[in-house]
Short mmCIF file of C-alpha atoms in Angstrom, two decimals:
data_model
loop_
_atom_site.label_atom_id
_atom_site.label_comp_id
_atom_site.label_asym_id
_atom_site.label_seq_id
_atom_site.Cartn_x
_atom_site.Cartn_y
_atom_site.Cartn_z
CA MET A 1 91.91 123.09 128.00
CA SER A 2 95.12 122.40 126.10
CA VAL A 3 95.87 119.53 128.49
CA ILE A 4 92.93 117.56 127.13
CA LEU A 5 94.40 117.79 123.65
CA PHE A 6 97.52 116.18 125.09
CA LEU A 7 95.75 113.47 127.11
CA ILE A 8 93.34 112.21 124.42
CA PRO A 9 96.06 110.91 122.05
CA ILE A 10 97.91 109.32 124.96
CA SER A 11 94.80 107.50 126.18
CA LEU A 12 93.91 106.36 122.66
CA SER A 13 97.41 105.04 122.03
CA LEU A 14 97.42 103.17 125.37
CA SER A 15 94.05 101.61 124.63
CA VAL A 16 95.22 100.49 121.17
CA LEU A 17 98.36 99.03 122.77
CA PHE A 18 96.31 97.03 125.29
CA VAL A 19 94.00 95.71 122.58
CA VAL A 20 97.00 94.63 120.48
CA LEU A 21 98.59 92.89 123.49
CA CYS A 22 95.33 91.14 124.32
CA LEU A 23 94.86 89.89 120.76
CA ARG A 24 98.48 88.74 120.68
CA SER A 25 98.05 86.70 123.87
CA ILE A 26 94.81 85.16 122.57
CA ARG A 27 96.50 84.10 119.33
CA ALA A 28 99.46 82.67 121.26
CA GLY A 29 97.11 80.36 123.17
CA GLN A 30 97.39 82.00 126.57
CA PHE A 31 93.69 81.49 127.31
CA ASP A 32 93.17 78.07 125.73
CA ASP A 33 93.10 76.01 128.93
CA LEU A 34 91.28 77.68 131.80
CA GLU A 35 90.42 74.56 133.81
CA SER A 36 93.67 72.73 134.52
CA PRO A 37 95.61 75.50 136.34
CA ARG A 38 93.07 75.59 139.15
CA TRP A 39 93.21 71.79 139.56
CA ARG A 40 96.98 71.51 139.12
CA MET A 41 97.66 73.20 142.46
CA LEU A 42 95.76 70.46 144.31
CA PHE A 43 98.03 67.61 143.20
CA ASP A 44 101.63 67.00 144.21
CA SER A 45 104.26 66.90 141.54
CA GLU A 46 105.51 63.47 140.50
CA GLU A 47 109.06 63.98 141.72
CA PRO A 48 110.22 66.37 144.41
CA PRO A 49 112.93 68.78 143.29
CA ILE A 50 116.46 67.73 144.17
CA ALA A 51 118.30 70.20 146.37
CA ALA A 52 121.83 71.15 145.41
CA PRO A 53 124.49 69.94 147.86
CA LEU A 54 125.87 72.57 150.20
CA LYS A 55 129.47 73.60 149.81
CA LYS A 56 131.66 73.32 152.86
CA THR A 57 133.78 76.42 153.16
CA GLY A 58 135.43 75.65 156.48
CA PRO A 59 134.82 77.13 159.92
CA ARG A 60 132.96 80.41 160.12
CA PRO A 61 134.72 83.39 161.63
CA ALA A 62 133.42 84.60 164.96
CA LEU A 63 130.72 87.17 164.48
CA ILE A 64 130.91 88.64 167.99
CA LYS A 65 134.25 89.43 169.52
CA GLU A 66 134.72 88.76 173.19
CA ILE A 67 135.05 91.83 175.37
CA SER A 68 137.77 91.45 177.95
CA HIS A 69 137.25 93.15 181.29
CA ASP A 70 140.49 93.67 183.21
#
């Protein structure tokens, strides 16, 4: 029975925390535009990303050594 006295304040504090976080995200404008994200995935971006050039480090060392049979 004493466990319930421990769990009730924890659950109330978590619920208050989630309400505060939800109100904070609403005020920050997180949920202002609900339509464009679902349509944005259908269109290609204007410019493709430019890949960084690869660095040449020289020849790679052999990964597998040859086994000599005499």
